[in-house]
mmCIF file of C-alpha atoms in Angstrom:
data_model
loop_
_atom_site.group_PDB
_atom_site.id
_atom_site.type_symbol
_atom_site.label_atom_id
_atom_site.label_comp_id
_atom_site.label_asym_id
_atom_site.label_seq_id
_atom_site.Cartn_x
_atom_site.Cartn_y
_atom_site.Cartn_z
ATOM 1 C CA GLU D 1 63.632 -49.451 -19.499
ATOM 2 C CA THR D 2 62.835 -51.529 -22.579
ATOM 3 C CA GLY D 3 59.078 -51.023 -22.678
ATOM 4 C CA VAL D 4 58.509 -54.638 -21.647
ATOM 5 C CA THR D 5 57.532 -55.153 -18.028
ATOM 6 C CA GLN D 6 57.439 -58.487 -16.252
ATOM 7 C CA THR D 7 55.857 -59.247 -12.913
ATOM 8 C CA PRO D 8 56.630 -60.597 -10.458
ATOM 9 C CA ARG D 9 60.396 -60.254 -10.630
ATOM 10 C CA HIS D 10 60.843 -63.095 -8.154
ATOM 11 C CA LEU D 11 58.511 -65.981 -7.354
ATOM 12 C CA VAL D 12 58.880 -68.939 -5.018
ATOM 13 C CA MET D 13 56.278 -71.677 -5.255
ATOM 14 C CA GLY D 14 55.675 -75.205 -4.130
ATOM 15 C CA MET D 15 55.098 -78.033 -6.550
ATOM 16 C CA THR D 16 51.350 -78.056 -5.859
ATOM 17 C CA ASN D 17 50.817 -74.314 -6.242
ATOM 18 C CA LYS D 18 49.266 -72.465 -9.152
ATOM 19 C CA LYS D 19 50.768 -69.134 -10.075
ATOM 20 C CA SER D 20 51.054 -66.875 -13.113
ATOM 21 C CA LEU D 21 53.740 -64.722 -14.660
ATOM 22 C CA LYS D 22 52.669 -61.543 -16.402
ATOM 23 C CA CYS D 23 54.255 -59.627 -19.244
ATOM 24 C CA GLU D 24 53.109 -56.272 -20.596
ATOM 25 C CA GLN D 25 54.554 -54.280 -23.476
ATOM 26 C CA HIS D 26 53.908 -50.632 -24.266
ATOM 27 C CA LEU D 27 55.578 -50.636 -27.673
ATOM 28 C CA GLY D 28 52.629 -51.345 -29.937
ATOM 29 C CA HIS D 29 54.140 -54.665 -30.951
ATOM 30 C CA ASN D 30 52.160 -57.581 -32.308
ATOM 31 C CA ALA D 31 54.381 -60.541 -31.436
ATOM 32 C CA MET D 32 55.224 -61.734 -27.963
ATOM 33 C CA TYR D 33 57.507 -64.527 -26.791
ATOM 34 C CA TRP D 34 58.291 -66.581 -23.701
ATOM 35 C CA TYR D 35 61.858 -67.796 -23.218
ATOM 36 C CA LYS D 36 63.270 -69.915 -20.391
ATOM 37 C CA GLN D 37 66.839 -69.430 -19.167
ATOM 38 C CA SER D 38 68.147 -72.109 -16.835
ATOM 39 C CA ALA D 39 71.503 -71.961 -15.133
ATOM 40 C CA LYS D 40 74.324 -72.988 -17.448
ATOM 41 C CA LYS D 41 71.950 -73.405 -20.415
ATOM 42 C CA PRO D 42 71.080 -71.211 -23.392
ATOM 43 C CA LEU D 43 67.807 -69.369 -23.675
ATOM 44 C CA GLU D 44 65.064 -71.748 -24.771
ATOM 45 C CA LEU D 45 62.185 -70.456 -26.862
ATOM 46 C CA MET D 46 58.932 -71.702 -25.302
ATOM 47 C CA PHE D 47 55.994 -69.988 -26.979
ATOM 48 C CA VAL D 48 55.355 -67.416 -29.679
ATOM 49 C CA TYR D 49 52.205 -65.369 -30.175
ATOM 50 C CA ASN D 50 51.613 -63.296 -33.290
ATOM 51 C CA PHE D 51 48.560 -61.006 -33.376
ATOM 52 C CA LYS D 52 47.225 -62.892 -30.309
ATOM 53 C CA GLU D 53 47.453 -66.271 -32.009
ATOM 54 C CA GLN D 54 49.870 -68.898 -30.763
ATOM 55 C CA THR D 55 52.184 -69.741 -33.632
ATOM 56 C CA GLU D 56 54.743 -71.875 -31.841
ATOM 57 C CA ASN D 57 54.851 -74.230 -28.911
ATOM 58 C CA ASN D 58 58.364 -75.559 -28.611
ATOM 59 C CA SER D 59 57.406 -78.912 -27.054
ATOM 60 C CA VAL D 60 56.722 -77.289 -23.713
ATOM 61 C CA PRO D 61 55.142 -79.492 -20.987
ATOM 62 C CA SER D 62 51.472 -78.839 -20.338
ATOM 63 C CA ARG D 63 52.187 -77.650 -16.796
ATOM 64 C CA PHE D 64 53.113 -74.375 -18.535
ATOM 65 C CA SER D 65 50.052 -72.744 -20.059
ATOM 66 C CA PRO D 66 50.378 -69.470 -21.987
ATOM 67 C CA GLU D 67 47.634 -66.933 -22.514
ATOM 68 C CA CYS D 68 47.604 -63.879 -24.755
ATOM 69 C CA PRO D 69 44.373 -61.914 -24.241
ATOM 70 C CA ASN D 70 45.546 -59.002 -26.401
ATOM 71 C CA SER D 71 48.685 -57.895 -28.215
ATOM 72 C CA SER D 72 49.966 -56.024 -25.176
ATOM 73 C CA HIS D 73 49.694 -58.743 -22.544
ATOM 74 C CA LEU D 74 51.109 -62.218 -22.221
ATOM 75 C CA PHE D 75 50.719 -64.594 -19.308
ATOM 76 C CA LEU D 76 52.378 -67.845 -18.361
ATOM 77 C CA HIS D 77 50.221 -69.926 -16.047
ATOM 78 C CA LEU D 78 52.128 -72.375 -13.891
ATOM 79 C CA HIS D 79 50.769 -75.458 -12.144
ATOM 80 C CA THR D 80 52.269 -78.587 -10.590
ATOM 81 C CA LEU D 81 55.782 -77.540 -11.513
ATOM 82 C CA GLN D 82 58.932 -79.490 -10.775
ATOM 83 C CA PRO D 83 62.119 -78.221 -9.115
ATOM 84 C CA GLU D 84 63.904 -78.429 -12.480
ATOM 85 C CA ASP D 85 61.520 -75.768 -13.763
ATOM 86 C CA SER D 86 63.317 -73.246 -11.589
ATOM 87 C CA ALA D 87 64.754 -70.696 -13.998
ATOM 88 C CA LEU D 88 64.601 -67.143 -15.271
ATOM 89 C CA TYR D 89 61.557 -66.695 -17.506
ATOM 90 C CA LEU D 90 61.975 -63.933 -20.047
ATOM 91 C CA CYS D 91 59.285 -62.249 -22.065
ATOM 92 C CA ALA D 92 60.040 -60.444 -25.313
ATOM 93 C CA SER D 93 58.106 -58.589 -27.977
ATOM 94 C CA SER D 94 58.737 -57.510 -31.553
ATOM 95 C CA GLN D 95 56.895 -55.618 -34.265
ATOM 96 C CA ASP D 96 55.523 -58.930 -35.525
ATOM 97 C CA ARG D 97 56.708 -62.500 -35.955
ATOM 98 C CA ARG D 98 58.691 -61.638 -39.081
ATOM 99 C CA THR D 99 60.143 -58.212 -38.452
ATOM 100 C CA GLY D 100 61.714 -56.007 -35.839
ATOM 101 C CA GLU D 101 64.205 -56.662 -33.142
ATOM 102 C CA LEU D 102 63.247 -58.340 -29.886
ATOM 103 C CA PHE D 103 62.736 -56.217 -26.800
ATOM 104 C CA PHE D 104 63.137 -58.243 -23.615
ATOM 105 C CA GLY D 105 61.837 -57.706 -20.139
ATOM 106 C CA GLU D 106 64.093 -58.157 -17.134
ATOM 107 C CA GLY D 107 62.651 -61.579 -16.423
ATOM 108 C CA SER D 108 60.848 -63.375 -13.633
ATOM 109 C CA ARG D 109 63.103 -65.510 -11.443
ATOM 110 C CA LEU D 110 61.138 -68.634 -10.496
ATOM 111 C CA THR D 111 62.120 -71.033 -7.741
ATOM 112 C CA VAL D 112 60.147 -74.258 -7.317
ATOM 113 C CA LEU D 113 60.557 -75.932 -3.956
ATOM 114 C CA ASP J 1 68.611 -76.177 -31.743
ATOM 115 C CA ALA J 2 70.523 -72.994 -32.429
ATOM 116 C CA LYS J 3 71.680 -72.550 -36.013
ATOM 117 C CA THR J 4 74.746 -70.571 -35.015
ATOM 118 C CA THR J 5 78.036 -71.407 -33.307
ATOM 119 C CA GLN J 6 80.170 -69.031 -31.282
ATOM 120 C CA PRO J 7 83.240 -69.331 -29.054
ATOM 121 C CA ASN J 8 82.317 -69.847 -25.418
ATOM 122 C CA SER J 9 84.382 -66.954 -24.138
ATOM 123 C CA MET J 10 86.679 -64.131 -25.165
ATOM 124 C CA GLU J 11 88.749 -61.553 -23.349
ATOM 125 C CA SER J 12 89.568 -58.019 -24.269
ATOM 126 C CA ASN J 13 91.404 -55.081 -22.785
ATOM 127 C CA GLU J 14 89.549 -51.868 -22.133
ATOM 128 C CA GLU J 15 89.713 -49.310 -24.936
ATOM 129 C CA GLU J 16 90.734 -51.963 -27.494
ATOM 130 C CA PRO J 17 88.610 -53.283 -30.377
ATOM 131 C CA VAL J 18 86.863 -56.626 -30.011
ATOM 132 C CA HIS J 19 85.890 -58.963 -32.829
ATOM 133 C CA LEU J 20 83.257 -61.544 -31.880
ATOM 134 C CA PRO J 21 82.825 -64.273 -34.504
ATOM 135 C CA CYS J 22 79.742 -66.307 -35.367
ATOM 136 C CA ASN J 23 79.352 -69.206 -37.781
ATOM 137 C CA HIS J 24 76.038 -69.900 -39.465
ATOM 138 C CA SER J 25 76.919 -72.268 -42.266
ATOM 139 C CA THR J 26 73.307 -73.381 -42.859
ATOM 140 C CA ILE J 27 71.931 -69.860 -43.210
ATOM 141 C CA SER J 28 69.141 -69.479 -45.757
ATOM 142 C CA GLY J 29 68.507 -66.598 -48.097
ATOM 143 C CA THR J 30 65.656 -65.343 -45.939
ATOM 144 C CA ASP J 31 67.630 -65.281 -42.661
ATOM 145 C CA TYR J 32 68.714 -62.007 -41.144
ATOM 146 C CA ILE J 33 71.670 -62.130 -38.755
ATOM 147 C CA HIS J 34 70.858 -60.577 -35.399
ATOM 148 C CA TRP J 35 73.139 -59.891 -32.446
ATOM 149 C CA TYR J 36 71.996 -59.439 -28.879
ATOM 150 C CA ARG J 37 73.854 -59.102 -25.614
ATOM 151 C CA GLN J 38 72.898 -59.914 -22.063
ATOM 152 C CA LEU J 39 74.384 -57.907 -19.248
ATOM 153 C CA PRO J 40 74.449 -59.476 -15.776
ATOM 154 C CA SER J 41 71.013 -59.695 -14.141
ATOM 155 C CA GLN J 42 69.236 -58.296 -17.198
ATOM 156 C CA GLY J 43 67.307 -59.587 -20.170
ATOM 157 C CA PRO J 44 69.056 -59.631 -23.552
ATOM 158 C CA GLU J 45 69.188 -56.378 -25.492
ATOM 159 C CA TYR J 46 69.366 -55.857 -29.236
ATOM 160 C CA VAL J 47 72.724 -54.787 -30.647
ATOM 161 C CA ILE J 48 72.591 -54.877 -34.435
ATOM 162 C CA HIS J 49 71.347 -56.877 -37.423
ATOM 163 C CA GLY J 50 72.036 -57.276 -41.120
ATOM 164 C CA LEU J 51 71.281 -59.336 -44.207
ATOM 165 C CA THR J 52 74.148 -59.084 -46.661
ATOM 166 C CA SER J 53 75.927 -55.757 -46.315
ATOM 167 C CA ASN J 54 78.045 -54.605 -43.411
ATOM 168 C CA VAL J 55 76.139 -52.475 -40.911
ATOM 169 C CA ASN J 56 77.118 -49.801 -38.417
ATOM 170 C CA ASN J 57 75.221 -48.262 -35.539
ATOM 171 C CA ARG J 58 76.115 -46.388 -32.381
ATOM 172 C CA MET J 59 76.781 -49.595 -30.465
ATOM 173 C CA ALA J 60 78.750 -51.725 -32.897
ATOM 174 C CA SER J 61 79.526 -52.789 -36.446
ATOM 175 C CA LEU J 62 78.521 -56.011 -38.141
ATOM 176 C CA ALA J 63 80.713 -57.528 -40.806
ATOM 177 C CA ILE J 64 79.066 -60.247 -42.897
ATOM 178 C CA ALA J 65 81.075 -62.660 -45.008
ATOM 179 C CA GLU J 66 80.406 -62.631 -48.713
ATOM 180 C CA ASP J 67 78.954 -66.148 -48.594
ATOM 181 C CA ARG J 68 76.977 -65.174 -45.446
ATOM 182 C CA LYS J 69 78.133 -68.292 -43.634
ATOM 183 C CA SER J 70 79.812 -66.272 -40.937
ATOM 184 C CA SER J 71 79.684 -62.818 -39.388
ATOM 185 C CA THR J 72 81.653 -60.750 -36.913
ATOM 186 C CA LEU J 73 80.402 -58.271 -34.358
ATOM 187 C CA ILE J 74 82.904 -55.481 -33.856
ATOM 188 C CA LEU J 75 83.046 -53.339 -30.745
ATOM 189 C CA HIS J 76 85.394 -50.543 -31.696
ATOM 190 C CA ARG J 77 86.537 -49.611 -28.194
ATOM 191 C CA ALA J 78 85.549 -52.018 -25.468
ATOM 192 C CA THR J 79 84.514 -50.587 -22.127
ATOM 193 C CA LEU J 80 83.932 -52.354 -18.835
ATOM 194 C CA ARG J 81 80.202 -51.954 -19.445
ATOM 195 C CA ASP J 82 80.510 -54.108 -22.563
ATOM 196 C CA ALA J 83 81.215 -57.189 -20.437
ATOM 197 C CA ALA J 84 78.281 -59.441 -21.276
ATOM 198 C CA VAL J 85 77.207 -62.588 -23.076
ATOM 199 C CA TYR J 86 76.863 -61.885 -26.802
ATOM 200 C CA TYR J 87 74.414 -63.927 -28.861
ATOM 201 C CA CYS J 88 74.259 -64.318 -32.612
ATOM 202 C CA ILE J 89 70.886 -65.586 -33.868
ATOM 203 C CA LEU J 90 69.131 -65.939 -37.206
ATOM 204 C CA ARG J 91 65.721 -64.414 -37.897
ATOM 205 C CA ASP J 92 63.758 -65.664 -40.884
ATOM 206 C CA VAL J 93 61.804 -62.878 -42.590
ATOM 207 C CA ARG J 94 59.117 -65.431 -43.433
ATOM 208 C CA GLY J 95 58.442 -65.801 -39.709
ATOM 209 C CA VAL J 96 58.696 -69.547 -39.805
ATOM 210 C CA GLY J 97 59.886 -72.330 -37.571
ATOM 211 C CA ASN J 98 63.372 -72.792 -36.440
ATOM 212 C CA ASP J 99 64.679 -69.253 -36.147
ATOM 213 C CA MET J 100 64.939 -67.072 -33.056
ATOM 214 C CA ARG J 101 66.899 -69.802 -31.258
ATOM 215 C CA PHE J 102 69.669 -68.608 -28.962
ATOM 216 C CA GLY J 103 72.832 -70.639 -28.485
ATOM 217 C CA ALA J 104 75.230 -70.443 -25.573
ATOM 218 C CA GLY J 105 76.711 -67.192 -26.825
ATOM 219 C CA THR J 106 80.158 -65.740 -26.167
ATOM 220 C CA ARG J 107 80.959 -64.441 -22.710
ATOM 221 C CA LEU J 108 83.085 -61.331 -23.156
ATOM 222 C CA THR J 109 85.343 -60.292 -20.318
ATOM 223 C CA VAL J 110 86.829 -56.801 -20.475
ATOM 224 C CA LYS J 111 89.951 -56.194 -18.444
ATOM 225 C CA PRO J 112 90.832 -52.711 -17.201
#
């Protein structure tokens, strides 16, 4: 138990669906991150939020839309995805963007049919 | 792109020490060196970090070269539960740009 909870753990969706991934942290952290881990590829940093403000968008396609309503919650809204978007999506948090180690959730395994 | 390079894989025998190397030749003065590991079917977990001096904690030791262009994670007695992918990443204390990028990491296999 890392203090970072991701739901759902598994998601299957069609290319025309709209779904969301949720991340919640109970650590009092102020920075939250989305990473994508595809098979045979390194973790890719997607988005960074610091004190609820998006500080980085790592050239992520617009079919991925992040939302950070408060420092404890982070969402990744998904729409019109492609099969190559199938991957493990990992959420992490840290004290803030500059300090503290990353605490990761267990990930949401997404399959796009 | 990741700013670190690591061997793709390493093997160790159980109960023996393991030295996992990482090169970061373009490290800046504001970069901390962080190590994480990812066990099968789990998210990465923090192992250790340092800036200039060697560091020890209950999980591992971190040896940092004097010029800071390389570092080594040391597991003093490998167990089967240490089999994982180990990542070395740089974290800029200024909280800017191109840090927090993971490379392919080193897949450690521990043989009984």
